[in-house]
Tab-separated table of C-alpha atoms in Angstrom:
chain	number	residue	atom	x	y	z
A	1	MET	CA	-14.990	172.683	123.430
A	2	ASP	CA	-12.653	173.292	120.513
A	3	ASN	CA	-14.951	172.873	117.527
A	4	LYS	CA	-18.460	173.293	118.773
A	5	LYS	CA	-20.719	174.643	121.411
A	6	LYS	CA	-20.582	172.994	124.809
A	7	LEU	CA	-23.196	170.428	125.484
A	8	THR	CA	-24.971	171.476	128.642
A	9	ILE	CA	-27.613	168.827	128.599
A	10	VAL	CA	-27.058	165.677	130.631
A	11	LEU	CA	-29.054	162.462	131.066
A	12	VAL	CA	-29.560	160.598	134.371
A	13	VAL	CA	-28.556	157.285	135.735
A	14	LEU	CA	-29.067	154.962	138.640
A	15	ALA	CA	-27.018	151.856	138.568
A	16	VAL	CA	-23.285	151.538	138.420
A	17	VAL	CA	-20.638	154.039	139.386
A	18	CYS	CA	-17.405	154.010	137.446
A	19	VAL	CA	-14.525	156.255	138.292
A	20	PHE	CA	-12.722	157.650	135.255
A	21	ALA	CA	-9.238	158.952	135.196
A	22	VAL	CA	-7.040	160.803	132.797
A	23	LEU	CA	-5.112	158.364	130.612
A	24	SER	CA	-1.754	158.800	128.911
A	25	PHE	CA	-2.358	158.385	125.171
A	26	SER	CA	1.183	158.276	123.742
A	27	GLY	CA	0.715	161.758	122.331
A	28	VAL	CA	-2.041	160.618	119.962
A	29	ILE	CA	-4.877	162.406	121.719
A	30	ASP	CA	-4.712	164.973	124.489
A	31	LEU	CA	-7.120	163.523	127.021
A	32	SER	CA	-6.083	165.707	129.939
A	33	ASN	CA	-9.654	166.939	130.391
A	34	ILE	CA	-11.609	164.476	128.288
A	35	GLY	CA	-15.274	164.393	129.098
A	36	SER	CA	-14.876	165.607	132.650
A	37	GLU	CA	-17.754	167.705	133.923
A	38	GLU	CA	-15.832	169.592	136.559
A	39	ALA	CA	-17.831	170.445	139.629
A	40	SER	CA	-18.363	174.050	140.611
A	41	THR	CA	-16.484	175.443	143.582
A	42	ASP	CA	-19.335	177.460	145.070
A	43	ASP	CA	-19.504	177.146	148.839
A	44	ASN	CA	-22.818	176.726	150.635
A	45	SER	CA	-23.169	176.853	154.408
A	46	SER	CA	-23.677	173.453	156.008
A	47	ALA	CA	-22.772	171.642	159.185
A	48	LEU	CA	-22.324	168.339	157.350
A	49	THR	CA	-18.987	166.571	157.168
A	50	GLU	CA	-17.907	163.600	155.089
A	51	ASP	CA	-18.499	161.353	158.092
A	52	ASP	CA	-22.227	161.980	157.643
A	53	TYR	CA	-22.097	160.108	154.324
A	54	LYS	CA	-19.789	157.186	155.101
A	55	SER	CA	-22.492	154.789	156.226
A	56	SER	CA	-24.201	154.952	152.841
A	57	ALA	CA	-21.205	155.522	150.604
A	58	SER	CA	-19.908	151.939	150.382
A	59	ALA	CA	-20.374	150.412	146.943
A	60	SER	CA	-22.033	147.069	146.299
A	61	SER	CA	-18.955	146.059	144.307
A	62	SER	CA	-15.966	147.653	142.593
A	63	SER	CA	-13.070	146.890	140.265
A	64	SER	CA	-10.472	148.622	138.101
A	65	LEU	CA	-10.666	148.998	134.307
A	66	SER	CA	-8.231	150.092	131.618
A	67	VAL	CA	-11.012	151.816	129.631
A	68	PRO	CA	-14.620	152.670	130.584
A	69	TYR	CA	-17.807	151.045	129.360
A	70	LEU	CA	-19.848	153.294	127.057
A	71	GLU	CA	-23.474	153.043	125.976
A	72	THR	CA	-24.752	152.070	122.542
A	73	ASN	CA	-28.188	152.463	120.939
A	74	ILE	CA	-28.832	148.706	121.411
A	75	ASP	CA	-30.322	147.509	124.711
A	76	ASN	CA	-27.734	146.117	127.168
A	77	LEU	CA	-24.914	146.449	124.614
A	78	TYR	CA	-21.870	148.476	125.685
A	79	TYR	CA	-18.489	149.112	124.099
A	80	THR	CA	-14.983	150.240	124.981
A	81	MET	CA	-12.558	152.152	122.785
A	82	ALA	CA	-8.786	152.271	123.296
A	83	GLU	CA	-6.553	155.175	122.266
A	84	ASP	CA	-5.712	153.432	118.981
A	85	GLY	CA	-9.402	153.099	118.077
A	86	THR	CA	-9.732	149.419	119.015
A	87	VAL	CA	-13.380	148.701	119.862
A	88	VAL	CA	-14.679	145.820	122.000
A	89	PHE	CA	-18.380	145.108	122.619
A	90	TYR	CA	-19.922	143.767	125.839
A	91	MET	CA	-23.357	142.572	126.912
A	92	TYR	CA	-24.470	143.799	130.338
A	93	ASP	CA	-26.390	141.463	132.654
A	94	SER	CA	-28.175	143.701	135.159
A	95	SER	CA	-29.135	140.798	137.431
A	96	ALA	CA	-25.504	139.711	137.865
A	97	ASN	CA	-23.889	143.137	137.336
A	98	THR	CA	-21.522	141.638	134.773
A	99	PHE	CA	-20.177	142.710	131.377
A	100	THR	CA	-19.413	139.809	129.025
A	101	GLU	CA	-17.364	140.376	125.882
A	102	THR	CA	-19.300	139.639	122.687
A	103	ALA	CA	-17.988	139.369	119.127
A	104	ALA	CA	-18.331	142.280	116.720
A	105	SER	CA	-20.238	141.698	113.489
A	106	GLY	CA	-17.514	143.208	111.323
A	107	THR	CA	-15.608	146.338	110.293
A	108	TYR	CA	-16.290	148.976	107.644
A	109	THR	CA	-13.680	151.359	106.250
A	110	VAL	CA	-15.565	154.652	106.203
A	111	THR	CA	-14.561	157.938	104.551
A	112	ALA	CA	-16.311	161.204	105.327
A	113	VAL	CA	-15.610	164.397	103.376
A	114	MET	CA	-15.280	167.246	105.877
A	115	SER	CA	-14.108	170.746	104.902
A	116	GLU	CA	-13.106	169.260	101.529
A	117	GLU	CA	-10.767	166.802	103.282
A	118	ASN	CA	-11.169	163.004	103.220
A	119	ILE	CA	-11.315	161.659	106.779
A	120	THR	CA	-11.124	157.861	107.000
A	121	ALA	CA	-11.601	155.488	109.931
A	122	ASP	CA	-12.118	151.772	110.432
A	123	VAL	CA	-15.506	151.421	112.118
A	124	THR	CA	-16.127	148.266	114.142
A	125	TYR	CA	-19.835	147.470	114.281
A	126	TYR	CA	-22.359	145.171	115.942
A	127	LYS	CA	-25.682	144.294	114.274
A	128	ASP	CA	-28.774	142.993	116.031
A	129	GLY	CA	-31.413	142.460	113.359
A	130	ASP	CA	-31.920	145.854	111.713
A	131	ASN	CA	-30.138	147.688	114.547
A	132	ILE	CA	-26.516	148.724	114.136
A	133	ALA	CA	-23.993	150.245	116.537
A	134	GLY	CA	-20.538	151.060	115.160
A	135	TYR	CA	-17.570	153.143	116.319
A	136	GLY	CA	-14.231	154.234	114.857
A	137	LEU	CA	-11.463	156.780	115.416
A	138	TYR	CA	-9.399	159.031	113.164
A	139	THR	CA	-6.309	160.743	114.618
A	140	GLY	CA	-4.677	162.396	111.612
A	141	THR	CA	-2.396	161.174	108.861
A	142	ASP	CA	1.322	160.918	109.652
A	143	GLY	CA	3.576	163.204	107.626
A	144	GLU	CA	0.725	165.300	106.257
A	145	TYR	CA	-0.954	168.531	107.254
A	146	ASN	CA	-4.435	167.787	108.559
A	147	LEU	CA	-7.297	170.187	109.164
A	148	TYR	CA	-8.624	167.614	111.595
A	149	SER	CA	-6.396	165.794	114.076
A	150	TYR	CA	-9.278	163.898	115.690
A	151	ALA	CA	-12.647	162.534	114.557
A	152	PHE	CA	-14.944	160.065	116.295
A	153	PHE	CA	-17.138	158.028	113.908
A	154	ARG	CA	-20.454	156.475	114.892
A	155	LEU	CA	-22.861	154.315	112.879
A	156	THR	CA	-26.419	154.194	114.190
A	157	ASN	CA	-30.006	153.846	112.985
A	158	PHE	CA	-32.068	156.692	111.612
A	159	GLY	CA	-34.948	157.882	113.778
A	160	GLU	CA	-38.027	155.682	113.640
A	161	GLY	CA	-40.169	158.079	111.601
A	162	TYR	CA	-37.518	159.364	109.201
A	163	THR	CA	-38.737	158.690	105.651
A	164	GLY	CA	-35.228	158.689	104.150
A	165	ALA	CA	-34.225	155.542	106.037
A	166	SER	CA	-33.785	152.246	104.161
A	167	SER	CA	-32.502	148.750	104.891
A	168	ASP	CA	-29.366	149.334	102.805
A	169	SER	CA	-28.141	152.350	104.770
A	170	CYS	CA	-27.729	153.874	108.208
A	171	LEU	CA	-26.719	157.164	109.799
A	172	LEU	CA	-23.052	158.142	110.090
A	173	LEU	CA	-22.283	160.789	112.713
A	174	VAL	CA	-18.879	162.411	113.226
A	175	ASP	CA	-17.721	164.348	116.299
A	176	THR	CA	-14.433	166.289	116.258
A	177	THR	CA	-14.202	167.365	119.900
A	178	GLU	CA	-11.441	165.434	121.669
A	179	ASP	CA	-12.730	166.345	125.125
A	180	ASP	CA	-15.839	164.249	124.403
A	181	PHE	CA	-13.898	161.045	123.713
A	182	TYR	CA	-15.357	159.198	126.701
A	183	SER	CA	-18.718	160.968	126.782
A	184	ASN	CA	-22.023	159.185	126.197
A	185	GLU	CA	-23.562	162.525	125.266
A	186	LYS	CA	-21.661	163.604	122.204
A	187	ILE	CA	-23.049	166.164	119.818
A	188	TYR	CA	-22.166	165.535	116.188
A	189	GLU	CA	-21.462	168.276	113.672
A	190	GLU	CA	-21.070	166.073	110.579
A	191	PRO	CA	-24.092	163.862	109.636
A	192	PHE	CA	-24.073	161.525	106.620
A	193	THR	CA	-26.008	158.643	105.107
A	194	PHE	CA	-23.771	155.545	104.992
A	195	TYR	CA	-24.468	152.785	102.440
A	196	TYR	CA	-23.530	149.236	103.432
A	197	ASP	CA	-22.878	147.752	99.985
A	198	ASP	CA	-20.067	150.055	98.830
A	199	CYS	CA	-19.256	151.953	102.063
A	200	SER	CA	-20.100	155.250	100.367
A	201	THR	CA	-21.257	158.317	102.291
A	202	VAL	CA	-23.583	161.144	101.280
A	203	ARG	CA	-23.956	164.302	103.348
A	204	LEU	CA	-27.343	164.306	105.092
A	205	LEU	CA	-27.907	168.085	105.187
A	206	SER	CA	-27.018	170.854	102.781
A	207	GLU	CA	-23.976	172.955	103.649
A	208	ALA	CA	-24.303	175.348	100.715
A	209	ASN	CA	-24.221	178.412	102.977
A	210	ARG	CA	-21.793	177.005	105.549
A	211	THR	CA	-18.983	179.418	106.349
A	212	VAL	CA	-15.424	178.729	107.473
A	213	GLY	CA	-14.680	179.008	111.192
A	214	LEU	CA	-11.751	180.562	112.998
A	215	ASP	CA	-9.788	177.277	112.999
A	216	GLY	CA	-9.917	176.923	109.207
A	217	THR	CA	-12.569	174.194	109.128
A	218	LYS	CA	-16.177	174.755	108.169
A	219	ARG	CA	-18.176	175.964	111.158
A	220	ALA	CA	-18.816	173.026	113.463
A	221	ASP	CA	-22.089	174.459	114.773
A	222	TYR	CA	-23.816	174.587	111.371
A	223	SER	CA	-25.819	171.329	111.517
A	224	ILE	CA	-25.702	169.552	114.878
A	225	LEU	CA	-27.303	166.232	115.764
A	226	ASN	CA	-27.453	164.395	119.078
A	227	ASP	CA	-29.533	161.481	120.309
A	228	THR	CA	-32.607	163.595	121.083
A	229	ALA	CA	-32.630	164.933	117.526
A	230	VAL	CA	-31.923	161.547	115.914
A	231	ASN	CA	-34.678	159.876	117.916
A	232	ALA	CA	-37.293	162.483	117.004
A	233	ALA	CA	-39.690	160.284	114.998
A	234	TYR	CA	-40.359	162.856	112.277
A	235	SER	CA	-40.352	162.456	108.508
A	236	GLN	CA	-37.658	165.112	108.100
A	237	THR	CA	-34.445	165.766	110.008
A	238	LEU	CA	-34.693	167.989	113.074
A	239	PHE	CA	-31.344	169.456	114.051
A	240	PHE	CA	-29.660	172.221	116.039
A	241	SER	CA	-27.603	175.053	114.589
A	242	GLY	CA	-25.632	178.061	115.784
A	243	ARG	CA	-25.356	179.505	112.263
A	244	HIS	CA	-27.360	182.608	113.210
A	245	TYR	CA	-24.977	183.544	116.036
A	246	SER	CA	-21.297	184.390	116.273
A	247	GLU	CA	-18.968	181.411	116.547
A	248	ASP	CA	-18.158	182.067	120.216
A	249	ASP	CA	-21.868	182.283	121.162
A	250	GLU	CA	-23.147	179.057	122.724
A	251	ARG	CA	-26.786	179.558	121.723
A	252	VAL	CA	-28.362	177.213	119.190
A	253	ASP	CA	-31.651	177.191	117.268
A	254	LEU	CA	-33.889	174.326	116.162
A	255	LEU	CA	-34.140	173.803	112.405
A	256	ARG	CA	-35.551	171.153	110.083
A	257	SER	CA	-34.493	169.823	106.716
A	258	GLY	CA	-36.334	170.751	103.539
A	259	GLY	CA	-36.879	174.012	101.718
A	260	SER	CA	-35.280	174.966	98.411
A	261	GLY	CA	-32.687	177.314	96.953
A	262	ASN	CA	-30.859	179.278	99.638
A	263	ASN	CA	-33.370	177.965	102.174
A	264	THR	CA	-32.496	174.294	101.636
A	265	ASP	CA	-32.084	172.686	105.067
A	266	ASN	CA	-32.267	176.166	106.555
A	267	VAL	CA	-35.839	176.237	107.892
A	268	LEU	CA	-35.818	177.884	111.326
A	269	LEU	CA	-38.396	176.545	113.792
A	270	VAL	CA	-37.371	177.807	117.246
A	271	SER	CA	-34.673	180.260	118.330
A	272	ASP	CA	-32.418	179.782	121.359
A	273	VAL	CA	-33.239	176.208	122.382
A	274	LEU	CA	-31.727	175.210	125.731
A	275	GLY	CA	-29.880	172.014	126.585
A	276	TYR	CA	-29.780	170.482	123.098
A	277	TRP	CA	-33.063	168.817	124.034
A	278	ILE	CA	-36.242	168.224	122.019
A	279	GLU	CA	-38.992	165.604	122.065
A	280	TYR	CA	-41.267	164.784	119.146
A	281	THR	CA	-44.919	164.128	120.046
A	282	ASP	CA	-48.185	163.750	118.119
A	283	GLU	CA	-48.934	167.397	118.926
A	284	GLY	CA	-45.559	168.737	117.854
A	285	VAL	CA	-42.012	169.234	119.123
A	286	LEU	CA	-41.427	169.997	122.804
A	287	TYR	CA	-38.469	172.223	123.635
A	288	VAL	CA	-37.098	174.503	126.372
A	289	SER	CA	-36.175	178.148	125.777
A	290	VAL	CA	-36.267	181.602	127.396
A	291	ASP	CA	-38.768	184.413	126.794
A	292	ASP	CA	-38.089	188.119	126.315
A	293	SER	CA	-37.789	188.522	130.101
A	294	GLU	CA	-35.217	185.695	130.216
A	295	ASN	CA	-37.654	183.396	132.036
A	296	VAL	CA	-37.254	179.730	131.182
A	297	PHE	CA	-40.298	178.185	129.506
A	298	VAL	CA	-41.387	174.912	127.911
A	299	GLY	CA	-42.783	175.330	124.406
A	300	LEU	CA	-44.577	173.191	121.832
A	301	TYR	CA	-43.944	173.771	118.133
A	302	ASN	CA	-46.759	172.578	115.849
A	303	LEU	CA	-45.049	171.415	112.659
A	304	SER	CA	-48.256	171.359	110.597
A	305	ALA	CA	-49.487	174.807	111.572
A	306	ASP	CA	-46.002	176.332	111.824
A	307	THR	CA	-46.894	177.848	115.195
A	308	SER	CA	-45.470	177.693	118.693
A	309	GLU	CA	-47.199	177.910	122.078
A	310	THR	CA	-45.955	178.174	125.643
A	311	ILE	CA	-46.804	175.199	127.856
A	312	LYS	CA	-45.144	176.231	131.107
A	313	THR	CA	-43.255	179.325	132.267
A	314	PHE	CA	-40.907	179.416	135.252
A	315	GLU	CA	-41.088	183.006	136.500
A	316	GLY	CA	-37.766	184.279	137.827
A	317	VAL	CA	-35.887	181.194	136.631
A	318	SER	CA	-33.071	181.978	134.183
A	319	ARG	CA	-31.182	179.741	131.760
A	320	ASP	CA	-28.368	179.363	134.299
A	321	ASP	CA	-30.816	178.055	136.911
A	322	VAL	CA	-31.866	174.879	135.085
A	323	LEU	CA	-30.364	171.491	134.210
A	324	ILE	CA	-32.219	169.515	131.521
A	325	SER	CA	-32.223	165.760	131.080
A	326	ASN	CA	-34.461	163.357	129.182
A	327	GLY	CA	-37.652	165.399	129.493
A	328	TYR	CA	-36.995	166.596	133.037
A	329	ILE	CA	-35.898	170.021	134.263
A	330	TYR	CA	-34.038	170.401	137.543
A	331	ILE	CA	-34.449	173.899	138.959
A	332	VAL	CA	-31.261	174.583	140.885
A	333	THR	CA	-32.584	177.564	142.831
A	334	SER	CA	-35.574	175.684	144.271
A	335	ASN	CA	-34.224	172.085	144.186
A	336	THR	CA	-37.263	170.757	142.331
A	337	ILE	CA	-37.669	168.262	139.506
A	338	TYR	CA	-40.192	169.165	136.799
A	339	SER	CA	-41.539	166.543	134.378
A	340	ILE	CA	-42.286	168.053	130.971
A	341	ASP	CA	-44.444	165.120	129.832
A	342	SER	CA	-46.670	164.987	132.928
A	343	ASP	CA	-46.498	168.693	133.880
A	344	THR	CA	-45.728	167.767	137.491
A	345	GLU	CA	-43.159	169.071	139.938
A	346	ALA	CA	-41.485	167.280	142.871
A	347	ALA	CA	-39.307	168.765	145.604
A	348	LEU	CA	-35.956	167.117	146.259
A	349	GLY	CA	-36.435	164.923	149.318
A	350	TYR	CA	-33.093	165.750	150.885
A	351	ASP	CA	-32.845	167.059	154.435
A	352	ASN	CA	-30.049	169.460	153.553
A	353	ALA	CA	-31.552	170.587	150.237
A	354	GLY	CA	-31.464	174.240	151.252
A	355	ASN	CA	-27.668	174.136	151.359
A	356	PHE	CA	-27.232	171.906	148.295
A	357	LYS	CA	-26.387	173.417	144.914
A	358	ALA	CA	-26.504	170.986	142.006
A	359	ASP	CA	-24.356	171.329	138.907
A	360	LEU	CA	-25.026	167.955	137.227
A	361	PHE	CA	-28.384	166.277	136.641
A	362	LYS	CA	-29.282	163.026	134.918
A	363	ALA	CA	-32.796	161.595	134.836
A	364	SER	CA	-34.840	158.706	133.540
A	365	ASP	CA	-38.519	158.027	134.116
A	366	ASP	CA	-37.529	155.899	137.106
A	367	VAL	CA	-34.521	157.530	138.712
A	368	PHE	CA	-32.471	160.707	138.922
A	369	VAL	CA	-28.870	161.501	139.816
A	370	LEU	CA	-27.557	164.832	141.035
A	371	ARG	CA	-24.035	166.037	141.760
A	372	GLY	CA	-23.523	169.160	143.819
A	373	TYR	CA	-21.981	170.754	146.908
A	374	VAL	CA	-22.687	171.546	150.530
A	375	GLU	CA	-20.020	173.826	151.981
A	376	SER	CA	-16.542	172.227	152.124
A	377	VAL	CA	-17.689	168.599	151.930
A	378	SER	CA	-16.389	166.660	148.914
A	379	PRO	CA	-18.866	166.630	146.011
A	380	VAL	CA	-22.165	165.037	146.996
A	381	LEU	CA	-23.878	162.537	144.687
A	382	ILE	CA	-27.605	162.077	145.297
A	383	TYR	CA	-29.866	159.585	143.586
A	384	GLY	CA	-33.488	158.653	144.063
A	385	THR	CA	-36.946	158.356	142.511
A	386	THR	CA	-37.798	160.843	139.763
A	387	ALA	CA	-41.582	160.873	140.226
A	388	ASP	CA	-41.597	162.116	143.828
A	389	GLY	CA	-38.051	163.398	144.328
A	390	SER	CA	-37.373	160.971	147.173
A	391	VAL	CA	-33.706	160.277	147.866
A	392	THR	CA	-32.326	156.740	147.992
A	393	LYS	CA	-28.757	157.679	148.928
A	394	ALA	CA	-26.504	160.716	149.372
A	395	LEU	CA	-22.814	159.911	148.810
A	396	SER	CA	-19.702	162.027	149.168
A	397	ASN	CA	-16.411	161.294	147.435
A	398	SER	CA	-13.663	163.574	146.127
A	399	ASP	CA	-13.675	161.532	142.889
A	400	PHE	CA	-17.138	162.929	142.097
A	401	THR	CA	-15.490	166.244	141.166
A	402	ASN	CA	-14.729	164.960	137.657
A	403	ILE	CA	-17.708	162.838	136.706
A	404	VAL	CA	-17.647	162.093	133.000
A	405	ASN	CA	-20.106	159.293	132.384
A	406	PRO	CA	-23.284	158.658	134.350
A	407	ILE	CA	-25.266	155.803	132.774
A	408	VAL	CA	-28.718	154.416	133.554
A	409	ALA	CA	-27.955	150.735	133.497
A	410	SER	CA	-31.148	149.702	135.269
A	411	SER	CA	-33.834	151.138	137.528
A	412	SER	CA	-31.839	150.303	140.643
A	413	ARG	CA	-28.175	150.900	139.831
A	414	ILE	CA	-26.021	153.802	138.675
A	415	MET	CA	-22.902	153.701	136.516
A	416	ILE	CA	-20.647	156.736	136.623
A	417	THR	CA	-17.200	157.467	135.223
A	418	VAL	CA	-14.951	160.050	136.891
A	419	ALA	CA	-11.351	161.176	136.494
A	420	SER	CA	-9.123	159.734	139.215
A	421	ASN	CA	-5.435	158.897	139.403
A	422	ASP	CA	-4.771	157.681	135.852
A	423	LYS	CA	-7.060	154.688	136.070
A	424	PHE	CA	-10.670	153.640	135.797
A	425	SER	CA	-12.269	152.421	138.997
A	426	TYR	CA	-15.635	150.744	138.672
A	427	TYR	CA	-18.269	150.940	141.405
A	428	ILE	CA	-21.812	149.623	141.598
A	429	TYR	CA	-24.369	151.303	143.845
A	430	ALA	CA	-27.609	149.380	144.293
A	431	GLY	CA	-30.836	151.255	144.959
């Protein structure tokens, strides 16, 4: 990624499969590799051919789209965004597998000050009671020099337990990585409080010690939020930061807001957190990291006692051997799914698991999705039941090479977006 560390965490889905393709954006945004999680090219010995998958690879339904459906923080509400920033909202009916256009609530003109530059976008929003979901796009100002040529704006609710939340404001998050344009899993380097009455913005976290990066903007990895951090129901802000590492180092730490003086919003909790994943519990904050021997472990940080303990260690399992999603760890070397919350492990119920090497993992409490390879077969997509690792279907399709958007639309269907032939193709796979 251009302005921040790559997001290695991914969430799972079982519902609808969309096929994304690279679009031509009139030179406004370079989307040649937007959001695509390119599959690895490692070969694994296997006697399987694509014919072995054809009987189960047919979709329940399919259609073509000009832009893909993207998730919001409101149940069953999705949106699309065109290259000019036009946003349209849709309600998803899981029983009928249909998306019905629904009217937006309005538009805010929002300005965020980033690296001392005013960045402005029109943000189209939808309100459902106290819940808000809003999206906008900035692509530079014609005829002027711009530090930023791209910025994605998002309005969303503060986490449930955050004491700074009020009915007259919400959270504004800004992402400046073009490659994430069609990703549901953005990480945001610019967090603000947005006030409804006058459309003003106030920076959420102190940047007093924030240095300038190699591209001339303030370091994008200084204060990072994603959905797992926003949803942590804690009275203060939990966030990720790479400020203690060099700019080209992809490691991040877990910090919290608070402190004073030079330590304002600079309180280090856990070093080298994997997968941009945390979960707030009554006992503390769950996280995944590596120990001094580079073994992956699950830890629990007690916020009251300011102490951390190890919950589970995976001996001989390195950071490159795990995929993390929504409280689940997929161990690539053993093809097992570990639940952090229940401390249980399930083997992948796939006959050819010994020859399967996963490189993408998404999970919910009900279902999981894996993408990987067996020898020279086109990428294999596997989905099934998270609790016991049982496999519902194994599908093979060359389009799965560039999956960009798996979505859990329901407990029995997967929605996926992949890059394919300058178009969006939409498939539904029923469980």
